[in-house]
Coordinates of C-alpha atoms in Angstrom, one line a residue:
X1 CA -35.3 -73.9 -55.4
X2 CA -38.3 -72.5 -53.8
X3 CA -38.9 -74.7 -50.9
X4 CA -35.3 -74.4 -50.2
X5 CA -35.8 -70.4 -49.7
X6 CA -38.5 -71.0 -47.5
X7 CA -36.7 -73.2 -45.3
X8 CA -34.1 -71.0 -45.0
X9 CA -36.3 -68.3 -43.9
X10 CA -37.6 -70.3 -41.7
X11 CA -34.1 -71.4 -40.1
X12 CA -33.4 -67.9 -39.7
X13 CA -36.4 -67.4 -37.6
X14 CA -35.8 -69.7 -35.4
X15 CA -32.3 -68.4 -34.5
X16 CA -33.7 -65.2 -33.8
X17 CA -35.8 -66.6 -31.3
X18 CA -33.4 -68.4 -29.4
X19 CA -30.7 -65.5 -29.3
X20 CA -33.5 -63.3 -28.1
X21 CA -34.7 -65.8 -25.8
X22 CA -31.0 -66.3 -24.0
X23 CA -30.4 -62.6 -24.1
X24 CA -33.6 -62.2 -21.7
X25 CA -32.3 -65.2 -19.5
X26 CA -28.4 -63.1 -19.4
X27 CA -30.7 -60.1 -17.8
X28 CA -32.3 -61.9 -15.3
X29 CA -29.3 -63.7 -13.8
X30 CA -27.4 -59.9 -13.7
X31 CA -30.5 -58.3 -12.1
X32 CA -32.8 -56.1 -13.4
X33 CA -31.4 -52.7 -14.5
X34 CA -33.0 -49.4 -13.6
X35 CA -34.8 -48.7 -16.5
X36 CA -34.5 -45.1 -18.4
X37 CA -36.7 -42.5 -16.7
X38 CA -40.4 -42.2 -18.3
X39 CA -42.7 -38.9 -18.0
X40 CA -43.9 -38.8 -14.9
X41 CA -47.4 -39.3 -14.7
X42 CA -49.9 -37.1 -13.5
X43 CA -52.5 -38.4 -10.8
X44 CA -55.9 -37.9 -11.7
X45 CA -58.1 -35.2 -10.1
X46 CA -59.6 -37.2 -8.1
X47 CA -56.6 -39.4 -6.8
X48 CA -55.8 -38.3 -3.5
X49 CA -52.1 -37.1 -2.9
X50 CA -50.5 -37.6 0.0
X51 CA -51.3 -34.7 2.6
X52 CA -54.1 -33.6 1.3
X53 CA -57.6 -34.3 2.7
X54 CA -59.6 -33.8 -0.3
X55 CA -61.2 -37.1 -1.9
X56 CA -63.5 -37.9 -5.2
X57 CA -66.2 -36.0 -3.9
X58 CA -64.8 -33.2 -1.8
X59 CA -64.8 -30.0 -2.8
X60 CA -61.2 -27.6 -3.0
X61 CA -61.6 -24.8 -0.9
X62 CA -62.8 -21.2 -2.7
X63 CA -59.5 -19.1 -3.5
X64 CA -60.6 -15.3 -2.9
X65 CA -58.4 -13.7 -6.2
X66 CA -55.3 -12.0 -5.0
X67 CA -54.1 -8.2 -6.2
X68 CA -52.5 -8.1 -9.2
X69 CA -48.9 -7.8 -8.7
X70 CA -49.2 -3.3 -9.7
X71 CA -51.9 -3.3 -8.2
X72 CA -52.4 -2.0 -4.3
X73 CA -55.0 -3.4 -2.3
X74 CA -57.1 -0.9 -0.9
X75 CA -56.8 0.9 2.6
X76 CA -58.9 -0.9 5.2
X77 CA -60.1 1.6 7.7
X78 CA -61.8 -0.4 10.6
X79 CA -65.2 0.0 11.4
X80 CA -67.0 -0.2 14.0
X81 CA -68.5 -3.4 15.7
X82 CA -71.5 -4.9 15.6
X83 CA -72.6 -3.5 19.1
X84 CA -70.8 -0.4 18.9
X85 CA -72.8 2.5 18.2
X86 CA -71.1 5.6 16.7
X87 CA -70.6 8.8 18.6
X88 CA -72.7 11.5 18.0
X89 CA -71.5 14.4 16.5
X90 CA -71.4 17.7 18.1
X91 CA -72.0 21.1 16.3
X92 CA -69.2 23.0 15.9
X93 CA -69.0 26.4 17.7
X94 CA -70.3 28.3 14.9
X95 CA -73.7 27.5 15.0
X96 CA -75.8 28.6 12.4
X97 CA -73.2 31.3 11.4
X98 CA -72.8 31.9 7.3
X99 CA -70.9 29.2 5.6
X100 CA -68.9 31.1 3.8
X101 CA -67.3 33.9 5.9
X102 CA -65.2 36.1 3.5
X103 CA -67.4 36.5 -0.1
X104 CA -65.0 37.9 -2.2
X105 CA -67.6 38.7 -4.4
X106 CA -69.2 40.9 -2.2
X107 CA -68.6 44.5 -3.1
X108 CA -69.4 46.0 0.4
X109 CA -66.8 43.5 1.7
X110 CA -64.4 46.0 2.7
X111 CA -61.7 43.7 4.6
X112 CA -62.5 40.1 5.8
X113 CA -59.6 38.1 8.3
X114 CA -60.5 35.3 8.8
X115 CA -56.9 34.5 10.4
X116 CA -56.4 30.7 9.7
X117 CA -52.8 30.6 10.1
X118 CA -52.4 33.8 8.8
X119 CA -53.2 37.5 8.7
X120 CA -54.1 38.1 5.1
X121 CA -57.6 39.6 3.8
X122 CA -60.2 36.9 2.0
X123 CA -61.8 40.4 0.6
X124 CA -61.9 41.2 -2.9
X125 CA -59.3 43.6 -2.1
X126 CA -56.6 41.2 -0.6
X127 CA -54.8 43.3 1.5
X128 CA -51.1 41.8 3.1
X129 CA -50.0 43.8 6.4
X130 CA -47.2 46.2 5.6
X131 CA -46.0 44.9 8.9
X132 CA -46.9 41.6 11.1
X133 CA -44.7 40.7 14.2
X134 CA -45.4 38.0 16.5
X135 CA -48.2 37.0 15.3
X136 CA -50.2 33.5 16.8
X137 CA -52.8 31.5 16.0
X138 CA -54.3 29.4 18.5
X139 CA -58.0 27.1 18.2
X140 CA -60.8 30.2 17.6
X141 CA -64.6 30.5 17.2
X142 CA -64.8 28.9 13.8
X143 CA -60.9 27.3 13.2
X144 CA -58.1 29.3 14.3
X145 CA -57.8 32.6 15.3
X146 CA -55.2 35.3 16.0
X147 CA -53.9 35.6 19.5
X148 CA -52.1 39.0 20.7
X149 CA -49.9 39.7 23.4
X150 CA -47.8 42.7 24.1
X151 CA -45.6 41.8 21.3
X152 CA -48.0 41.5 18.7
X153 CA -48.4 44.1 16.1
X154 CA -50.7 43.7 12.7
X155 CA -50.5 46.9 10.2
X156 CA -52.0 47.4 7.1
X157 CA -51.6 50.3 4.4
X158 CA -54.4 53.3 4.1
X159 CA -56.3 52.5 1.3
X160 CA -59.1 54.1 -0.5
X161 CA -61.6 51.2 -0.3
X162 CA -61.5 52.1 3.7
X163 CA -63.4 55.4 2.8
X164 CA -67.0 54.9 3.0
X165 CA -70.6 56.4 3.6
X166 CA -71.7 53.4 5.9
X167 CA -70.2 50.7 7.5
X168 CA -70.2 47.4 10.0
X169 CA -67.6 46.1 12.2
X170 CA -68.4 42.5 12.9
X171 CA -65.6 40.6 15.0
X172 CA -65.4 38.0 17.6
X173 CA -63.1 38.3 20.9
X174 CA -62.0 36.5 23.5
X175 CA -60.0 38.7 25.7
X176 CA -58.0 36.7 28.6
X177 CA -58.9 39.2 31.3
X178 CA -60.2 43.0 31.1
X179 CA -58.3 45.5 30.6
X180 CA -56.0 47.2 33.6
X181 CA -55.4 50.9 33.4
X182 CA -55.6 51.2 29.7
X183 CA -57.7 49.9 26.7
X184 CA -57.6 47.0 24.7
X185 CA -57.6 47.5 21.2
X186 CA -59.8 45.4 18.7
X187 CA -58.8 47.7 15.3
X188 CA -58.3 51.5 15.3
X189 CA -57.0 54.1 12.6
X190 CA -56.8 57.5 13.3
X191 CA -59.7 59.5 11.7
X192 CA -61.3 55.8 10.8
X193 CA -63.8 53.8 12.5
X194 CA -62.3 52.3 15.3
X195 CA -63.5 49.4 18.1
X196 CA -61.5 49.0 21.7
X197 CA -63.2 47.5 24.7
X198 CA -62.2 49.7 28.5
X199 CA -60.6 49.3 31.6
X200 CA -64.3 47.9 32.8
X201 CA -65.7 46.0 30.2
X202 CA -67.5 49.0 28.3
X203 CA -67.2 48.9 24.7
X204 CA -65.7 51.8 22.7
X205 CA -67.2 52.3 19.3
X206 CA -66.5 55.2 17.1
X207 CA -68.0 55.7 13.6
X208 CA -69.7 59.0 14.0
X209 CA -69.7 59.4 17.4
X210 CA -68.1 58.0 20.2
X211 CA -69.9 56.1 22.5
X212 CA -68.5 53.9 25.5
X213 CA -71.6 51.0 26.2
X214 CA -71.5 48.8 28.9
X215 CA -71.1 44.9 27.9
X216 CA -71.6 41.8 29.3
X217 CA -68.0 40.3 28.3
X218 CA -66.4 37.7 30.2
X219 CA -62.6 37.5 29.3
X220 CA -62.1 33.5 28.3
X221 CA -65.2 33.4 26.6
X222 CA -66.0 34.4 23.2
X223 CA -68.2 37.7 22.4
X224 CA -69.6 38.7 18.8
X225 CA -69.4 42.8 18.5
X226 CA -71.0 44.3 15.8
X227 CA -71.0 47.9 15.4
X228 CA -72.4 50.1 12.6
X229 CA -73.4 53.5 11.2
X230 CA -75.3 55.2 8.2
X231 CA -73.8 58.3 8.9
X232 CA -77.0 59.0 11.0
X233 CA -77.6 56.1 13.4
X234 CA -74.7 54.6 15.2
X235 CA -76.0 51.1 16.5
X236 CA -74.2 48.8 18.5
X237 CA -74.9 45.1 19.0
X238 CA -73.0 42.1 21.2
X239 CA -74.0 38.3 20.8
X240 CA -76.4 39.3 18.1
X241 CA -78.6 41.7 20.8
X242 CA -78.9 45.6 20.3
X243 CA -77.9 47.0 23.2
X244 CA -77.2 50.4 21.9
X245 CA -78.4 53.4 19.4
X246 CA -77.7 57.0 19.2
X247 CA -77.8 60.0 16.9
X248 CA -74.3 60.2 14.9
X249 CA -72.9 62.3 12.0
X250 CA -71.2 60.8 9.0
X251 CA -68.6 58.1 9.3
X252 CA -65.2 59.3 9.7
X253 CA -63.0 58.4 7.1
X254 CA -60.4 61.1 7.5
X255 CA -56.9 60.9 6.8
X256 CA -54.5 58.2 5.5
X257 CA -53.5 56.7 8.2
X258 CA -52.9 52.8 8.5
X259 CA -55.3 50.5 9.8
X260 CA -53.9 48.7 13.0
X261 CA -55.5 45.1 14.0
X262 CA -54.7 44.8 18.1
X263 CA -52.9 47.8 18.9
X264 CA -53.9 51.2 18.9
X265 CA -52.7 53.9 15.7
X266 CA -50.1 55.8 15.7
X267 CA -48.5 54.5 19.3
X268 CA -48.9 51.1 19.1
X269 CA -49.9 50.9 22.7
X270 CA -52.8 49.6 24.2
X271 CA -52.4 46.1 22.7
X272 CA -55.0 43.4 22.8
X273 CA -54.6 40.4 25.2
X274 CA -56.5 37.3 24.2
X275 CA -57.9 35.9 20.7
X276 CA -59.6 38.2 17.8
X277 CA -61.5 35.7 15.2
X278 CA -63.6 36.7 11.9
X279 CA -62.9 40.2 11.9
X280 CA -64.8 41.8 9.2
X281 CA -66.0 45.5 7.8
X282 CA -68.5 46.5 5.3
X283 CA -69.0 49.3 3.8
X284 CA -72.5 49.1 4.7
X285 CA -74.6 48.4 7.2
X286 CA -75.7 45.0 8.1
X287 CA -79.1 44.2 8.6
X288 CA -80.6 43.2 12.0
X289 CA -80.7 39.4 10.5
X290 CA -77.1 39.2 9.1
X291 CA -75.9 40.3 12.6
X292 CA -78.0 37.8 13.8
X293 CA -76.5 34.8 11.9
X294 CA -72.7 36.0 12.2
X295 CA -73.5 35.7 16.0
X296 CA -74.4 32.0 15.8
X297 CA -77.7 32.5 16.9
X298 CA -80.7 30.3 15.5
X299 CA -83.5 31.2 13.7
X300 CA -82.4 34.4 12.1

């Protein structure tokens, strides 16, 4: 019984190997069939792919990393080349002058217009013109600067800080010609220290006395005036120089009248023709090195 079961397993074998063996034969006389797609196959690193140039041993070109998709890449700003040499920068046309031109924390610092684009006062006081009427602003001494013509007119308010013992005009002008038959006013308020430049170049100063100087200003260039008094000395200087002194009584500071920047108080007449830059007024007097460095000299 057992030898029978063994040849019976055995016959069963054999059968298997002959079906399996004519099944093969069936797929060769049909042709072979496209067989199920495998996973494709990645090539090794160091196979080389077809249009590329890199072998075993050669080496893949750095990658410099990109920006980060939020992030900008930085501005470029070119430079300049290898023989190119940079230009040499020129002082600006202040010279040596303060840096800082209205100190609001100067309590002698009366008013301070600087006029850079506009006609307010940097001083502590911060005075706005009650009126301003065709006003311009055109490159100055140090930035802009205010240009009048005959329809200019700049007006400020009386106020009580304009009463003092002592006290400096400092201003710059450029005046585009001398004046004709009348005056040219730089600032002026009746019974207050006032500053005009005449028919022939003189300049008018009043504090406490009036005294016309002659000047050395050439209309289209710029000129530094500063005038002062102690309410005994009445001094005078232009580009920084003195050029005059005289005896004078107190400073006038009589009145309420408004302070007028370019045209003369009450008439409004004999306007200013040209530019007026860094007008300031103290109510002290400036000493002879101050003047100095608000004229853009050196070595003050």
């Amino acid at each position: 019984m057992l030898g029978s079961s063994h040849l019976f397993a055995r016959c069963l074998a054999g059968a298997a190997l002959v079906l399996l063996s004519s099944s093969g034969c069936a797929l060769e006389g049909r042709g072979t069939a496209e067989p199920p797609p495998a996973e494709q196959q990645q090539p090794p690193p160091w196979e080389e792919l077809p249009g590329q140039g890199t072998g075993p041993g050669a080496e893949l070109p750095a990658q410099e990393p990109g920006p980060r998709p939020d992030e900008e890449p930085p501005a470029q700003e070119p430079g300049p080349g290898p023989d190119e040499e940079l230009p040499a920068q020129e002082p600006g046309p202040g010279g040596d002058r303060p840096a800082a031109l209205c100190e609001a924390g100067d309590p002698s610092l009366i008013a301070c217009f600087a006029f850079e684009g506009d006609p307010g006062d940097g001083s502590q006081h911060r005075f706005v013109p009650d009126l301003a009427r065709k006003l311009e602003y055109a490159p100055g001494r140090d930035g802009q600067a205010l240009r009048m013509s005959d329809g200019s007119l700049l007006r400020f308010r009386h106020d009580a800080a304009w009463t003092a013992l002592a006290m400096t005009i400092d201003v710059w002008i450029n005046p585009a010609s001398l004046p004709g038959k009348e005056r040219f006013t730089v600032i002026d308020s009746g019974g207050k220290p006032s500053l005009f430049l005449l028919p022939d170049g003189r300049i008018r100063c009043t504090m406490g006395v009036e005294r016309n100087v002659p000047s050395p200003i050439v209309p289209g260039k710029w000129t530094h005036i500063a005038c002062l008094s102690d309410g005994q000395t009445q001094i005078l200087y232009v580009n920084g120089v003195e050029i005059d002194r005289s005896p004078s009584g107190p400073v006038l500071a009589d009145g309420e009248q408004p302070i007028h920047i370019g045209s003369e108080e009450p008439t409004d007449r004999d306007k200013f023709h040209g530019l007026i830059d860094s007008l300031r007024v103290f109510g002290r007097t400036l000493a002879p090195q101050e003047i100095c460095a608000a004229a853009g000299k050196k070595g003050c």
